[in-house]
mmCIF file of C-alpha atoms in Angstrom:
data_model
loop_
_atom_site.group_PDB
_atom_site.id
_atom_site.type_symbol
_atom_site.label_atom_id
_atom_site.label_comp_id
_atom_site.label_asym_id
_atom_site.label_seq_id
_atom_site.Cartn_x
_atom_site.Cartn_y
_atom_site.Cartn_z
ATOM 1 C CA MET S 27 -0.277 0.379 -0.205
ATOM 2 C CA ASN S 28 1.357 3.015 -0.818
ATOM 3 C CA ALA S 29 1.248 6.147 0.743
ATOM 4 C CA ASP S 30 -1.566 7.995 -0.841
ATOM 5 C CA GLU S 31 -3.432 4.375 -0.622
ATOM 6 C CA GLU S 32 -2.777 4.582 3.427
ATOM 7 C CA ARG S 33 -3.911 7.830 3.590
ATOM 8 C CA GLN S 34 -7.112 6.945 2.089
ATOM 9 C CA PHE S 35 -7.625 4.256 4.318
ATOM 10 C CA ARG S 36 -6.968 5.920 7.598
ATOM 11 C CA GLU S 37 -9.421 8.437 6.045
ATOM 12 C CA PHE S 38 -12.181 5.818 6.255
ATOM 13 C CA VAL S 39 -11.733 4.047 9.617
ATOM 14 C CA ALA S 40 -11.983 7.174 10.636
ATOM 15 C CA ALA S 41 -14.979 7.833 8.593
ATOM 16 C CA ARG S 42 -16.546 5.387 9.105
ATOM 17 C CA SER S 43 -15.589 3.146 12.326
ATOM 18 C CA ARG S 44 -17.957 4.079 14.953
ATOM 19 C CA THR S 45 -20.906 3.040 12.560
ATOM 20 C CA LEU S 46 -18.607 -0.058 12.352
ATOM 21 C CA LEU S 47 -18.426 -0.802 15.724
ATOM 22 C CA HIS S 48 -22.479 -0.592 16.268
ATOM 23 C CA THR S 49 -22.746 -3.083 13.468
ATOM 24 C CA ALA S 50 -19.852 -5.450 14.984
ATOM 25 C CA TYR S 51 -21.729 -5.267 18.246
ATOM 26 C CA LEU S 52 -25.246 -6.249 16.486
ATOM 27 C CA LEU S 53 -23.482 -9.330 15.006
ATOM 28 C CA THR S 54 -21.577 -10.272 18.440
ATOM 29 C CA GLY S 55 -23.703 -8.517 21.095
ATOM 30 C CA ASP S 56 -20.829 -7.514 22.934
ATOM 31 C CA TRP S 57 -18.984 -4.888 23.227
ATOM 32 C CA GLU S 58 -15.724 -5.910 23.436
ATOM 33 C CA GLN S 59 -16.413 -9.051 20.890
ATOM 34 C CA GLY S 60 -17.270 -6.321 18.654
ATOM 35 C CA ARG S 61 -14.188 -4.571 18.704
ATOM 36 C CA ASP S 62 -12.420 -8.047 18.063
ATOM 37 C CA LEU S 63 -14.365 -8.361 14.845
ATOM 38 C CA LEU S 64 -14.365 -5.163 12.695
ATOM 39 C CA GLN S 65 -9.582 -5.308 14.054
ATOM 40 C CA THR S 66 -10.404 -7.995 11.693
ATOM 41 C CA ALA S 67 -12.436 -7.254 9.501
ATOM 42 C CA LEU S 68 -10.483 -3.899 9.194
ATOM 43 C CA ALA S 69 -7.236 -5.373 9.156
ATOM 44 C CA ALA S 70 -7.788 -7.468 6.471
ATOM 45 C CA THR S 71 -9.355 -4.803 4.013
ATOM 46 C CA ALA S 72 -5.986 -2.885 4.591
ATOM 47 C CA ARG S 73 -4.529 -6.272 3.258
ATOM 48 C CA ARG S 74 -6.972 -5.461 0.201
ATOM 49 C CA TRP S 75 -7.678 -1.887 -0.322
ATOM 50 C CA SER S 76 -4.690 -1.306 -3.113
ATOM 51 C CA LYS S 77 -7.441 -3.837 -4.823
ATOM 52 C CA LEU S 78 -10.209 -2.580 -3.959
ATOM 53 C CA ARG S 79 -11.718 -2.166 -7.314
ATOM 54 C CA ASP S 80 -14.629 -0.096 -6.264
ATOM 55 C CA ARG S 81 -13.495 2.584 -4.077
ATOM 56 C CA GLU S 82 -16.325 4.943 -3.233
ATOM 57 C CA GLN S 83 -17.963 1.693 -1.849
ATOM 58 C CA PRO S 84 -15.500 0.644 0.608
ATOM 59 C CA GLU S 85 -17.754 0.284 3.278
ATOM 60 C CA ILE S 86 -19.934 -2.632 1.573
ATOM 61 C CA TYR S 87 -16.472 -4.479 1.351
ATOM 62 C CA VAL S 88 -15.802 -4.139 4.843
ATOM 63 C CA ARG S 89 -19.088 -4.804 6.243
ATOM 64 C CA ARG S 90 -19.183 -8.661 3.970
ATOM 65 C CA VAL S 91 -15.584 -9.388 6.423
ATOM 66 C CA LEU S 92 -17.652 -8.612 8.711
ATOM 67 C CA TYR S 93 -20.281 -10.918 8.318
ATOM 68 C CA ASN S 94 -18.151 -13.031 7.234
ATOM 69 C CA ALA S 95 -15.822 -13.060 9.099
ATOM 70 C CA GLN S 96 -18.874 -13.526 12.565
ATOM 71 C CA VAL S 97 -19.993 -16.763 10.544
ATOM 72 C CA ASP S 98 -15.975 -18.306 11.149
ATOM 73 C CA ARG S 99 -16.587 -17.338 14.807
ATOM 74 C CA PHE S 100 -19.298 -18.642 15.531
ATOM 75 C CA ARG S 101 -18.421 -22.048 13.970
ATOM 76 C CA LEU S 102 -15.655 -22.520 15.464
ATOM 77 C CA LEU S 103 -17.399 -21.712 19.048
ATOM 78 C CA SER S 104 -19.449 -23.671 17.585
ATOM 79 C CA TRP S 105 -17.897 -27.101 16.988
ATOM 80 C CA GLY S 106 -16.941 -28.324 19.984
ATOM 81 C CA ARG S 107 -20.510 -27.708 21.688
ATOM 82 C CA GLU S 108 -22.601 -31.265 20.397
ATOM 83 C CA THR S 109 -23.747 -33.467 23.301
ATOM 84 C CA VAL S 110 -22.821 -37.279 22.260
ATOM 85 C CA THR S 111 -25.758 -39.195 23.884
ATOM 86 C CA ASP S 112 -26.258 -43.270 23.040
ATOM 87 C CA THR S 113 -30.066 -42.650 21.234
ATOM 88 C CA LEU S 114 -31.036 -40.279 18.660
ATOM 89 C CA PRO S 115 -33.563 -38.200 19.759
ATOM 90 C CA ASP S 116 -37.093 -38.646 18.312
ATOM 91 C CA ARG S 117 -37.365 -34.834 18.835
ATOM 92 C CA PRO S 118 -35.653 -31.587 20.404
ATOM 93 C CA SER S 119 -35.863 -31.027 23.546
ATOM 94 C CA ALA S 120 -38.975 -28.714 25.637
ATOM 95 C CA GLN S 121 -36.289 -26.779 26.613
ATOM 96 C CA THR S 122 -35.092 -26.048 22.594
ATOM 97 C CA ALA S 123 -38.059 -25.997 21.320
ATOM 98 C CA ASP S 124 -38.920 -22.141 22.298
ATOM 99 C CA TRP S 125 -35.221 -19.712 20.738
ATOM 100 C CA ALA S 126 -37.356 -16.605 21.510
ATOM 101 C CA GLU S 127 -39.142 -17.293 24.224
ATOM 102 C CA THR S 128 -34.878 -18.670 25.784
ATOM 103 C CA VAL S 129 -33.419 -15.005 24.872
ATOM 104 C CA VAL S 130 -35.916 -13.152 26.264
ATOM 105 C CA GLN S 131 -35.727 -15.172 30.125
ATOM 106 C CA ARG S 132 -31.739 -14.387 29.616
ATOM 107 C CA GLN S 133 -32.870 -10.633 29.221
ATOM 108 C CA ASP S 134 -35.060 -10.942 31.354
ATOM 109 C CA ILE S 135 -32.897 -12.288 33.896
ATOM 110 C CA MET S 136 -30.076 -10.003 32.764
ATOM 111 C CA ALA S 137 -31.973 -6.663 33.084
ATOM 112 C CA ALA S 138 -32.945 -8.179 36.713
ATOM 113 C CA LEU S 139 -29.077 -8.281 37.242
ATOM 114 C CA ARG S 140 -28.570 -5.239 36.459
ATOM 115 C CA GLN S 141 -30.975 -4.135 39.688
ATOM 116 C CA LEU S 142 -29.008 -5.852 42.233
ATOM 117 C CA PRO S 143 -26.735 -4.174 44.758
ATOM 118 C CA LYS S 144 -23.097 -4.675 43.799
ATOM 119 C CA ARG S 145 -22.250 -7.729 46.438
ATOM 120 C CA GLN S 146 -25.637 -9.240 45.938
ATOM 121 C CA ARG S 147 -25.033 -9.912 42.622
ATOM 122 C CA ALA S 148 -21.193 -10.845 42.761
ATOM 123 C CA VAL S 149 -22.596 -13.402 45.363
ATOM 124 C CA ILE S 150 -24.946 -14.941 42.125
ATOM 125 C CA VAL S 151 -22.587 -14.822 40.191
ATOM 126 C CA LEU S 152 -20.420 -16.266 41.567
ATOM 127 C CA ARG S 153 -22.502 -18.960 42.970
ATOM 128 C CA TYR S 154 -23.893 -19.595 39.804
ATOM 129 C CA PHE S 155 -22.642 -18.455 36.488
ATOM 130 C CA GLU S 156 -19.314 -19.808 38.429
ATOM 131 C CA ASP S 157 -20.072 -22.812 40.304
ATOM 132 C CA ARG S 158 -18.253 -21.486 43.351
ATOM 133 C CA PRO S 159 -18.905 -23.067 46.405
ATOM 134 C CA ASP S 160 -19.988 -20.616 49.911
ATOM 135 C CA ALA S 161 -16.527 -20.907 51.187
ATOM 136 C CA GLU S 162 -14.458 -19.322 48.536
ATOM 137 C CA ILE S 163 -17.185 -16.860 47.492
ATOM 138 C CA ALA S 164 -16.656 -15.846 51.330
ATOM 139 C CA ALA S 165 -12.459 -15.355 50.437
ATOM 140 C CA ILE S 166 -12.613 -13.847 47.239
ATOM 141 C CA LEU S 167 -15.281 -10.749 48.780
ATOM 142 C CA GLY S 168 -13.790 -11.121 52.056
ATOM 143 C CA VAL S 169 -17.477 -11.482 54.058
ATOM 144 C CA ALA S 170 -18.020 -14.935 56.069
ATOM 145 C CA GLN S 171 -20.250 -17.552 54.819
ATOM 146 C CA GLY S 172 -22.877 -17.013 56.530
ATOM 147 C CA THR S 173 -22.510 -13.493 54.719
ATOM 148 C CA VAL S 174 -22.423 -15.184 51.755
ATOM 149 C CA ARG S 175 -26.233 -17.196 52.092
ATOM 150 C CA SER S 176 -27.738 -13.982 53.001
ATOM 151 C CA GLN S 177 -26.402 -12.340 50.305
ATOM 152 C CA THR S 178 -27.586 -15.086 48.058
ATOM 153 C CA HIS S 179 -31.150 -16.154 50.181
ATOM 154 C CA LYS S 180 -31.427 -11.887 50.074
ATOM 155 C CA ALA S 181 -31.058 -12.008 46.406
ATOM 156 C CA LEU S 182 -32.460 -14.979 44.666
ATOM 157 C CA ALA S 183 -36.013 -13.715 46.740
ATOM 158 C CA ALA S 184 -35.377 -10.518 44.760
ATOM 159 C CA LEU S 185 -34.862 -11.919 41.584
ATOM 160 C CA ARG S 186 -37.375 -14.137 41.927
ATOM 161 C CA GLY S 187 -40.188 -10.508 42.442
ATOM 162 C CA THR S 188 -38.200 -8.826 39.990
ATOM 163 C CA LEU S 189 -39.046 -11.628 37.556
ATOM 164 C CA ALA S 190 -42.342 -12.580 38.485
ATOM 165 C CA GLY S 191 -43.138 -8.643 37.870
ATOM 166 C CA ALA S 192 -41.563 -9.013 34.116
ATOM 167 C CA GLY S 193 -43.666 -11.339 33.769
ATOM 168 C CA SER S 194 -41.358 -13.902 33.082
ATOM 169 C CA SER S 195 -42.344 -17.822 32.547
ATOM 170 C CA SER S 196 -39.528 -19.247 33.936
ATOM 171 C CA ALA S 197 -39.052 -17.049 37.011
ATOM 172 C CA SER S 198 -39.459 -20.353 39.423
ATOM 173 C CA SER S 199 -36.765 -22.560 37.468
ATOM 174 C CA THR S 200 -34.754 -19.752 37.060
ATOM 175 C CA ALA S 201 -34.761 -17.556 40.232
ATOM 176 C CA THR S 202 -33.243 -20.992 42.145
ATOM 177 C CA GLY S 203 -30.169 -20.748 40.743
ATOM 178 C CA ARG S 204 -31.188 -23.523 37.858
ATOM 179 C CA GLY S 205 -31.400 -21.133 34.401
ATOM 180 C CA LEU S 206 -28.840 -18.608 35.267
ATOM 181 C CA ALA S 207 -26.116 -19.627 33.244
#
């Protein structure tokens, strides 16, 4: 890439990176992963910048690279998620039958978690997302094990109330800690 092409590329990145980052976020669902995805796409675009036919529309190329890179990441991440069983199921399980409901439930749970006080949220995350025992949680947070148990009780009660108020159909099963992950 010569100096003029490099200047053009830098100007393009400066002008369009914010919009492209929003697209990457929407593709990944996470700002940090979106930044990584955009970085990957821009690096690929920089390598091909001098060969792009239509210099007036480089954004189309970058968006295509974003999408393809995300598909590649999804394939890599989903590769090891198969479950081995002795017999093949005749039908999909009830848990995977309605993905839209699962997404709504997760959004409700995340919104409810954000409403908890910091210590209660930390206890719930350490217990149910990271599967840590009370003693380890107490050591991490610098509190007694009894405090961990009482904060867990208060947080679960708050989550039950919030999720019941949100009309979540899975409030009782998720608030017990089984569906939090």
